Short mmCIF file of C-alpha atoms and ligand atoms in Angstrom, two decimals:
data_model
loop_
_atom_site.label_atom_id
_atom_site.label_comp_id
_atom_site.label_asym_id
_atom_site.label_seq_id
_atom_site.Cartn_x
_atom_site.Cartn_y
_atom_site.Cartn_z
CA MET A 2 -56.01 -41.54 -70.72
CA LYS A 3 -54.86 -45.11 -71.31
CA PRO A 4 -56.32 -47.97 -69.24
CA SER A 5 -53.82 -49.55 -66.87
CA LEU A 6 -53.54 -52.74 -64.79
CA ILE A 7 -51.06 -53.96 -62.18
CA VAL A 8 -51.10 -57.24 -60.18
CA HIS A 9 -49.04 -58.89 -57.45
CA GLY A 10 -48.64 -62.37 -56.02
CA GLY A 11 -47.10 -61.50 -52.68
CA ALA A 12 -43.85 -60.20 -51.20
CA TRP A 13 -41.89 -62.87 -49.35
CA ASP A 14 -38.73 -64.91 -49.69
CA ILE A 15 -40.08 -66.65 -52.79
CA PRO A 16 -37.93 -69.77 -53.34
CA ASP A 17 -36.18 -70.26 -56.71
CA GLU A 18 -38.32 -73.27 -57.55
CA ALA A 19 -41.52 -71.17 -57.27
CA VAL A 20 -40.32 -68.28 -59.46
CA GLU A 21 -41.57 -69.69 -62.75
CA ALA A 22 -45.03 -70.51 -61.39
CA CYS A 23 -45.29 -67.03 -59.79
CA THR A 24 -44.23 -65.29 -63.01
CA SER A 25 -46.60 -67.28 -65.17
CA GLY A 26 -49.43 -66.78 -62.65
CA CYS A 27 -48.95 -62.99 -62.78
CA ARG A 28 -48.82 -63.07 -66.58
CA ARG A 29 -52.04 -65.09 -66.85
CA ALA A 30 -53.69 -62.75 -64.35
CA LEU A 31 -52.66 -59.77 -66.49
CA GLU A 32 -53.96 -61.47 -69.63
CA SER A 33 -57.30 -62.22 -68.04
CA GLY A 34 -57.72 -58.78 -66.43
CA TRP A 35 -56.51 -56.92 -69.52
CA SER A 36 -58.85 -58.82 -71.78
CA ALA A 37 -61.77 -57.89 -69.48
CA LEU A 38 -60.67 -54.24 -69.44
CA THR A 39 -60.06 -53.86 -73.16
CA ARG A 40 -63.14 -55.77 -74.30
CA GLY A 41 -65.45 -53.18 -72.83
CA GLY A 42 -65.47 -54.49 -69.25
CA SER A 43 -65.06 -52.22 -66.26
CA PRO A 44 -61.94 -52.01 -64.07
CA LEU A 45 -64.02 -53.92 -61.50
CA ASP A 46 -64.32 -56.79 -64.00
CA ALA A 47 -60.57 -56.51 -64.61
CA VAL A 48 -59.46 -56.77 -60.97
CA GLU A 49 -61.93 -59.59 -60.33
CA ALA A 50 -60.79 -61.55 -63.42
CA ALA A 51 -57.10 -61.08 -62.54
CA ILE A 52 -57.60 -62.14 -58.94
CA ILE A 53 -59.63 -65.23 -59.84
CA VAL A 54 -56.64 -66.47 -61.86
CA LEU A 55 -54.34 -65.90 -58.88
CA GLU A 56 -56.79 -67.47 -56.38
CA ASP A 57 -57.01 -70.59 -58.55
CA GLU A 58 -53.21 -70.95 -58.77
CA PRO A 59 -51.94 -72.84 -55.67
CA VAL A 60 -48.50 -71.19 -55.75
CA PHE A 61 -50.22 -68.13 -54.22
CA ASP A 62 -51.75 -67.76 -50.75
CA ALA A 63 -55.35 -67.06 -51.77
CA GLY A 64 -58.34 -69.26 -52.59
CA PHE A 65 -57.22 -72.82 -53.45
CA GLY A 66 -53.82 -73.59 -51.90
CA SER A 67 -54.03 -70.96 -49.14
CA HIS A 68 -52.04 -71.46 -45.96
CA LEU A 69 -53.81 -73.55 -43.31
CA ASN A 70 -54.66 -72.19 -39.88
CA LEU A 71 -53.69 -73.83 -36.61
CA ASP A 72 -56.65 -76.23 -36.93
CA GLY A 73 -55.55 -77.25 -40.44
CA ARG A 74 -58.32 -75.33 -42.25
CA VAL A 75 -58.22 -72.63 -44.93
CA GLU A 76 -59.70 -69.27 -43.88
CA CYS A 77 -59.75 -66.63 -46.61
CA ASP A 78 -60.14 -62.83 -46.62
CA ALA A 79 -60.72 -60.49 -49.58
CA ILE A 80 -61.66 -56.92 -50.44
CA VAL A 81 -62.44 -54.82 -53.49
CA MET A 82 -62.74 -51.02 -53.40
CA ASN A 83 -64.28 -48.48 -55.78
CA GLY A 84 -62.14 -45.32 -56.04
CA ALA A 85 -65.06 -43.18 -57.22
CA THR A 86 -67.46 -43.88 -54.34
CA LEU A 87 -64.88 -44.91 -51.71
CA ARG A 88 -67.12 -47.89 -51.04
CA SER A 89 -65.57 -51.32 -50.45
CA GLY A 90 -66.86 -54.87 -50.28
CA ALA A 91 -64.89 -57.04 -47.88
CA VAL A 92 -65.16 -60.59 -46.54
CA ALA A 93 -63.15 -62.44 -43.92
CA ALA A 94 -62.70 -65.85 -42.27
CA LEU A 95 -64.34 -67.71 -45.17
CA GLN A 96 -63.99 -71.49 -45.16
CA ARG A 97 -66.30 -72.49 -48.00
CA ILE A 98 -65.82 -70.00 -50.85
CA ARG A 99 -63.66 -71.05 -53.79
CA ASN A 100 -63.12 -67.48 -55.08
CA PRO A 101 -63.40 -65.03 -52.18
CA ILE A 102 -63.04 -62.05 -54.56
CA ARG A 103 -66.41 -62.94 -56.15
CA LEU A 104 -68.05 -62.65 -52.76
CA ALA A 105 -66.22 -59.39 -51.98
CA ARG A 106 -67.63 -58.01 -55.24
CA ALA A 107 -71.14 -59.19 -54.31
CA VAL A 108 -70.80 -57.34 -50.98
CA LEU A 109 -69.63 -54.22 -52.82
CA GLU A 110 -72.54 -54.34 -55.24
CA HIS A 111 -75.43 -55.83 -53.30
CA CYS A 112 -74.91 -55.44 -49.55
CA PRO A 113 -75.84 -52.45 -47.38
CA HIS A 114 -72.72 -53.15 -45.29
CA MET A 115 -69.08 -53.01 -46.36
CA MET A 116 -67.74 -56.13 -44.59
CA LEU A 117 -69.16 -59.56 -43.73
CA VAL A 118 -67.34 -62.38 -41.95
CA ALA A 119 -67.48 -66.16 -41.50
CA GLY A 120 -70.98 -67.75 -41.39
CA GLY A 121 -72.79 -64.48 -42.15
CA ALA A 122 -70.65 -63.92 -45.24
CA GLU A 123 -71.25 -67.48 -46.43
CA ARG A 124 -75.00 -67.08 -45.92
CA PHE A 125 -74.86 -63.88 -48.00
CA ALA A 126 -72.97 -65.84 -50.68
CA LYS A 127 -75.73 -68.45 -50.92
CA GLU A 128 -78.40 -65.76 -51.09
CA ASN A 129 -76.50 -64.10 -53.93
CA GLY A 130 -75.93 -67.18 -56.07
CA ILE A 131 -72.33 -67.91 -55.06
CA ALA A 132 -71.92 -71.63 -54.41
CA LEU A 133 -70.33 -72.91 -51.21
CA CYS A 134 -67.62 -75.53 -51.58
CA ASP A 135 -66.37 -78.27 -49.28
CA PRO A 136 -63.65 -76.70 -47.06
CA GLU A 137 -61.32 -79.53 -48.15
CA ASP A 138 -61.61 -78.35 -51.78
CA LEU A 139 -59.47 -75.32 -50.83
CA VAL A 140 -56.62 -77.41 -49.38
CA SER A 141 -53.68 -78.27 -51.65
CA ASP A 142 -51.49 -81.32 -51.00
CA ALA A 143 -48.44 -79.07 -50.55
CA GLU A 144 -50.10 -76.99 -47.84
CA ARG A 145 -51.47 -80.08 -46.04
CA GLU A 146 -47.94 -81.51 -46.03
CA ALA A 147 -46.41 -78.23 -44.83
CA TRP A 148 -49.02 -78.00 -42.06
CA ARG A 149 -48.25 -81.58 -40.90
CA HIS A 150 -44.59 -80.68 -40.78
CA CYS A 151 -45.27 -77.53 -38.75
CA SER A 152 -47.61 -79.30 -36.32
CA GLN A 153 -45.09 -82.04 -35.60
CA ASP A 154 -42.60 -79.43 -34.44
CA LYS A 155 -44.95 -77.16 -32.46
CA HIS A 156 -45.31 -74.74 -35.40
CA ALA A 157 -41.71 -73.53 -35.23
CA ALA A 158 -41.28 -70.38 -37.34
CA ALA A 159 -38.52 -72.03 -39.39
CA HIS A 160 -41.06 -74.39 -40.99
CA HIS A 161 -43.33 -71.52 -42.04
CA ARG A 162 -40.43 -69.82 -43.76
CA GLY A 163 -39.78 -72.91 -45.85
CA HIS A 164 -43.10 -72.71 -47.68
CA GLU A 165 -44.05 -69.08 -47.74
CA GLN A 166 -46.43 -67.91 -50.40
CA GLY A 167 -48.07 -64.60 -51.09
CA THR A 168 -51.30 -62.78 -50.91
CA VAL A 169 -52.56 -61.52 -54.29
CA GLY A 170 -53.79 -58.14 -55.46
CA ALA A 171 -54.74 -56.05 -58.48
CA VAL A 172 -55.42 -52.40 -59.33
CA ALA A 173 -57.08 -51.28 -62.59
CA ILE A 174 -58.12 -47.98 -64.12
CA ASP A 175 -60.01 -47.36 -67.37
CA ALA A 176 -59.80 -44.59 -69.95
CA GLN A 177 -62.37 -42.53 -68.00
CA GLY A 178 -60.35 -42.74 -64.78
CA LYS A 179 -62.63 -45.30 -63.04
CA LEU A 180 -60.37 -46.99 -60.52
CA PHE A 181 -60.70 -50.23 -58.50
CA ALA A 182 -58.24 -52.00 -56.20
CA ALA A 183 -58.53 -55.51 -54.73
CA THR A 184 -56.68 -57.92 -52.43
CA SER A 185 -57.26 -61.60 -51.58
CA THR A 186 -55.42 -63.82 -49.10
CA GLY A 187 -55.40 -66.99 -47.06
CA GLY A 188 -53.56 -65.08 -44.33
CA THR A 189 -50.53 -66.35 -42.49
CA CYS A 190 -49.44 -69.95 -41.99
CA CYS A 191 -50.81 -71.62 -38.83
CA LYS A 192 -52.64 -68.44 -37.75
CA LEU A 193 -55.11 -68.72 -34.90
CA PRO A 194 -58.60 -69.62 -36.16
CA GLY A 195 -60.53 -66.36 -36.55
CA ARG A 196 -57.41 -64.25 -37.14
CA VAL A 197 -57.99 -61.51 -39.71
CA GLY A 198 -54.97 -59.66 -41.11
CA ASP A 199 -54.59 -56.41 -43.00
CA SER A 200 -55.73 -57.70 -46.38
CA PRO A 201 -59.53 -57.25 -46.17
CA LEU A 202 -59.36 -54.10 -44.03
CA ILE A 203 -60.08 -50.88 -45.91
CA GLY A 204 -56.98 -48.66 -45.81
CA CYS A 205 -54.70 -51.46 -44.60
CA GLY A 206 -54.45 -54.15 -47.31
CA CYS A 207 -56.26 -52.14 -49.99
CA TYR A 208 -57.42 -48.62 -50.78
CA ALA A 209 -58.63 -46.70 -53.82
CA ASP A 210 -59.47 -43.05 -54.30
CA SER A 211 -59.95 -41.81 -57.86
CA ALA A 212 -58.56 -38.44 -56.78
CA ALA A 213 -55.18 -39.97 -55.91
CA GLY A 214 -54.69 -43.66 -56.80
CA GLY A 215 -55.25 -47.29 -55.81
CA VAL A 216 -53.09 -49.69 -53.77
CA SER A 217 -52.91 -53.38 -52.84
CA CYS A 218 -50.51 -54.50 -50.09
CA THR A 219 -48.84 -57.73 -49.05
CA GLY A 220 -46.63 -58.75 -46.14
CA TYR A 221 -46.89 -59.12 -42.40
CA GLY A 222 -50.48 -58.11 -41.69
CA GLU A 223 -50.11 -57.21 -38.03
CA ALA A 224 -47.50 -54.59 -39.03
CA ILE A 225 -49.26 -53.32 -42.16
CA MET A 226 -52.32 -52.56 -40.00
CA LYS A 227 -50.20 -50.39 -37.68
CA ILE A 228 -49.35 -47.93 -40.43
CA VAL A 229 -52.61 -48.32 -42.41
CA MET A 230 -50.30 -48.90 -45.33
CA ALA A 231 -52.62 -48.76 -48.34
CA LYS A 232 -54.21 -45.47 -47.27
CA THR A 233 -50.79 -44.13 -46.33
CA ALA A 234 -49.52 -44.86 -49.85
CA VAL A 235 -52.60 -43.25 -51.43
CA ASP A 236 -52.04 -40.15 -49.29
CA LEU A 237 -48.44 -40.05 -50.48
CA LEU A 238 -49.73 -40.12 -54.05
CA ARG A 239 -52.08 -37.30 -53.15
CA ALA A 240 -49.23 -35.29 -51.68
CA VAL A 241 -47.12 -35.22 -54.83
CA PRO A 242 -47.92 -32.98 -57.79
CA ALA A 243 -49.92 -34.59 -60.58
CA PRO A 244 -47.45 -36.38 -62.81
CA GLN A 245 -46.79 -34.49 -66.04
CA HIS A 246 -44.05 -36.55 -67.61
CA ASP A 247 -42.42 -39.90 -67.04
CA CYS A 248 -39.01 -39.27 -65.50
CA PRO A 249 -36.00 -41.52 -65.10
CA LEU A 250 -36.02 -43.35 -61.78
CA PRO A 251 -33.48 -42.47 -59.12
CA GLU A 252 -30.50 -44.80 -58.87
CA GLU A 253 -31.00 -45.78 -55.25
CA PRO A 254 -34.02 -44.27 -53.55
CA SER A 255 -33.68 -46.20 -50.31
CA ARG A 256 -31.36 -48.85 -49.03
CA LEU A 257 -34.27 -50.50 -47.25
CA VAL A 258 -36.50 -50.86 -50.25
CA ALA A 259 -35.70 -52.93 -53.28
CA ALA A 260 -36.44 -50.92 -56.41
CA SER A 261 -37.39 -53.99 -58.37
CA ALA A 262 -36.23 -57.45 -59.19
CA PRO A 263 -33.95 -57.95 -62.17
CA GLY A 264 -35.81 -57.95 -65.44
CA ASP A 265 -37.67 -55.63 -67.72
CA ALA A 266 -39.79 -54.10 -65.07
CA ASP A 267 -37.38 -51.52 -63.69
CA ARG A 268 -37.13 -49.33 -66.77
CA SER A 269 -39.27 -46.27 -67.11
CA PRO A 270 -40.22 -47.04 -70.76
CA CYS A 271 -42.43 -49.67 -69.14
CA GLY A 272 -44.59 -46.86 -67.79
CA GLU A 273 -43.40 -46.44 -64.22
CA ASN A 274 -43.46 -42.91 -63.05
CA PHE A 275 -41.16 -41.14 -60.63
CA HIS A 276 -43.92 -40.00 -58.25
CA ALA A 277 -45.75 -43.30 -58.30
CA MET A 278 -42.53 -45.20 -57.55
CA MET A 279 -41.51 -42.77 -54.82
CA ALA A 280 -44.90 -43.03 -53.08
CA ALA A 281 -44.63 -46.84 -53.13
CA ARG A 282 -41.11 -46.75 -51.75
CA GLU A 283 -41.95 -44.21 -49.08
CA ALA A 284 -44.84 -46.35 -47.78
CA VAL A 285 -42.66 -49.48 -47.59
CA HIS A 286 -39.88 -47.45 -46.01
CA LEU A 287 -42.35 -46.37 -43.31
CA LEU A 288 -43.34 -50.02 -42.73
CA ALA A 289 -39.68 -50.94 -42.25
CA HIS A 290 -38.83 -47.90 -40.17
CA ARG A 291 -41.87 -47.81 -37.83
CA THR A 292 -42.68 -51.52 -37.46
CA HIS A 293 -39.41 -53.27 -38.49
CA ALA A 294 -41.53 -55.59 -40.59
CA THR A 295 -41.45 -56.68 -44.20
CA GLY A 296 -43.91 -56.34 -47.03
CA GLY A 297 -44.62 -54.71 -50.33
CA LEU A 298 -47.27 -53.03 -52.41
CA ILE A 299 -48.40 -52.25 -55.93
CA LEU A 300 -50.21 -49.09 -56.98
CA LEU A 301 -51.57 -47.03 -59.85
CA ASP A 302 -51.72 -43.28 -59.54
CA ARG A 303 -54.82 -41.44 -60.73
CA GLU A 304 -53.40 -41.27 -64.25
CA GLY A 305 -52.67 -45.00 -64.35
CA HIS A 306 -48.90 -44.89 -63.79
CA PRO A 307 -47.73 -48.06 -62.01
CA GLY A 308 -45.53 -48.10 -58.91
CA PHE A 309 -44.30 -50.92 -56.70
CA ALA A 310 -41.90 -51.49 -53.81
CA PHE A 311 -40.97 -54.22 -51.35
CA ASN A 312 -38.38 -54.82 -48.64
CA THR A 313 -38.57 -58.61 -48.83
CA PRO A 314 -36.09 -60.59 -50.91
CA ARG A 315 -38.70 -60.92 -53.67
CA MET A 316 -42.15 -59.87 -54.75
CA ALA A 317 -44.15 -61.37 -57.64
CA TYR A 318 -45.76 -58.64 -59.75
CA GLY A 319 -46.65 -57.57 -63.24
CA TYR A 320 -48.24 -54.70 -65.11
CA VAL A 321 -49.25 -53.62 -68.57
CA ALA A 322 -46.72 -51.27 -70.15
CA PRO A 323 -47.88 -48.33 -72.29
CA ASP A 324 -47.11 -50.28 -75.49
CA GLY A 325 -49.53 -53.00 -74.32
CA SER A 326 -46.81 -55.54 -73.44
CA PHE A 327 -46.87 -57.37 -70.11
CA ALA A 328 -43.96 -56.68 -67.73
CA THR A 329 -43.61 -59.36 -65.05
CA ALA A 330 -40.91 -59.96 -62.45
CA VAL A 331 -40.20 -61.93 -59.28
N1 LIG B 407 -50.90 -59.62 -45.49
C1 LIG B 407 -51.32 -60.99 -45.40
C2 LIG B 407 -51.84 -61.24 -44.01
O1 LIG B 407 -51.19 -60.84 -43.06
C3 LIG B 407 -50.25 -61.96 -45.73
C4 LIG B 407 -49.53 -61.71 -47.05
O2 LIG B 407 -49.56 -60.62 -47.57
O3 LIG B 407 -48.93 -62.64 -47.58
O4 LIG B 407 -52.84 -61.88 -43.86
#
């Protein structure tokens, strides 16, 4: 089996002026994750490396440059899940961690529990050699400005739409079938302090089961939670027969779900697989149908075939094609 890696930088109405930064962020995340995976690292190293790149890039809503909450502070959530053991490490409501995915990994590897939040999570970080930062170090000028704008007009929804950015995620599998999925986010703009969305919740924003596949979600968290979207998508992968051959993709699988953005990424020579794509589309279709909300997801099936779907105008994503080239699109 070939190793495989897929990443995303959120499904929203990504403005034209952010497309280049989103595409290059996804490409650099792929480069970093792929180099970890192919230089003898584990898929855990690969998803962590990819997500650190995305957390450090302020065009995405994770780590530095995350959306601010109602009080004008960054509060981050993250999760990483091991498909072999079904164990996850998750953290939420962090205000002083530069790369939340590092702490999620420390929880996965060194904590008897699967999720830690706020002060307890930050204490665990210190005890495990992860430095705390000044909360202001996570705030970008653009987000501070957007927050000021929102506050002056009682946080009208229209202002949030003007500067949307996306959660980030990654799924990686190695040649032995070891599978990890991860998601990291700053949550939604001007959220109530203490609000936790779908992203760090096992089964909602992320899920991995080596017997079926791994998923990372993005979109409106309060809706994604309702349909437990990541686990739903993994169960859809489980439900279809094991993929034998790559097949051509259907012309129009669903009117509600965009197949892909224009670009290289919608051709099956890039490694997408009919069943993987259909599972992704079915999960997003369920989100639209049952909650009337928007979002998207990326996935790898248990053989490493990538799939993706979204019902937002755009999603930033990228994956490594079978020939080793990087396919990215927004
Ligand atoms: N799902 C995230 C949340 O609700 C937001 C996003 O995906 O952009 O916190």
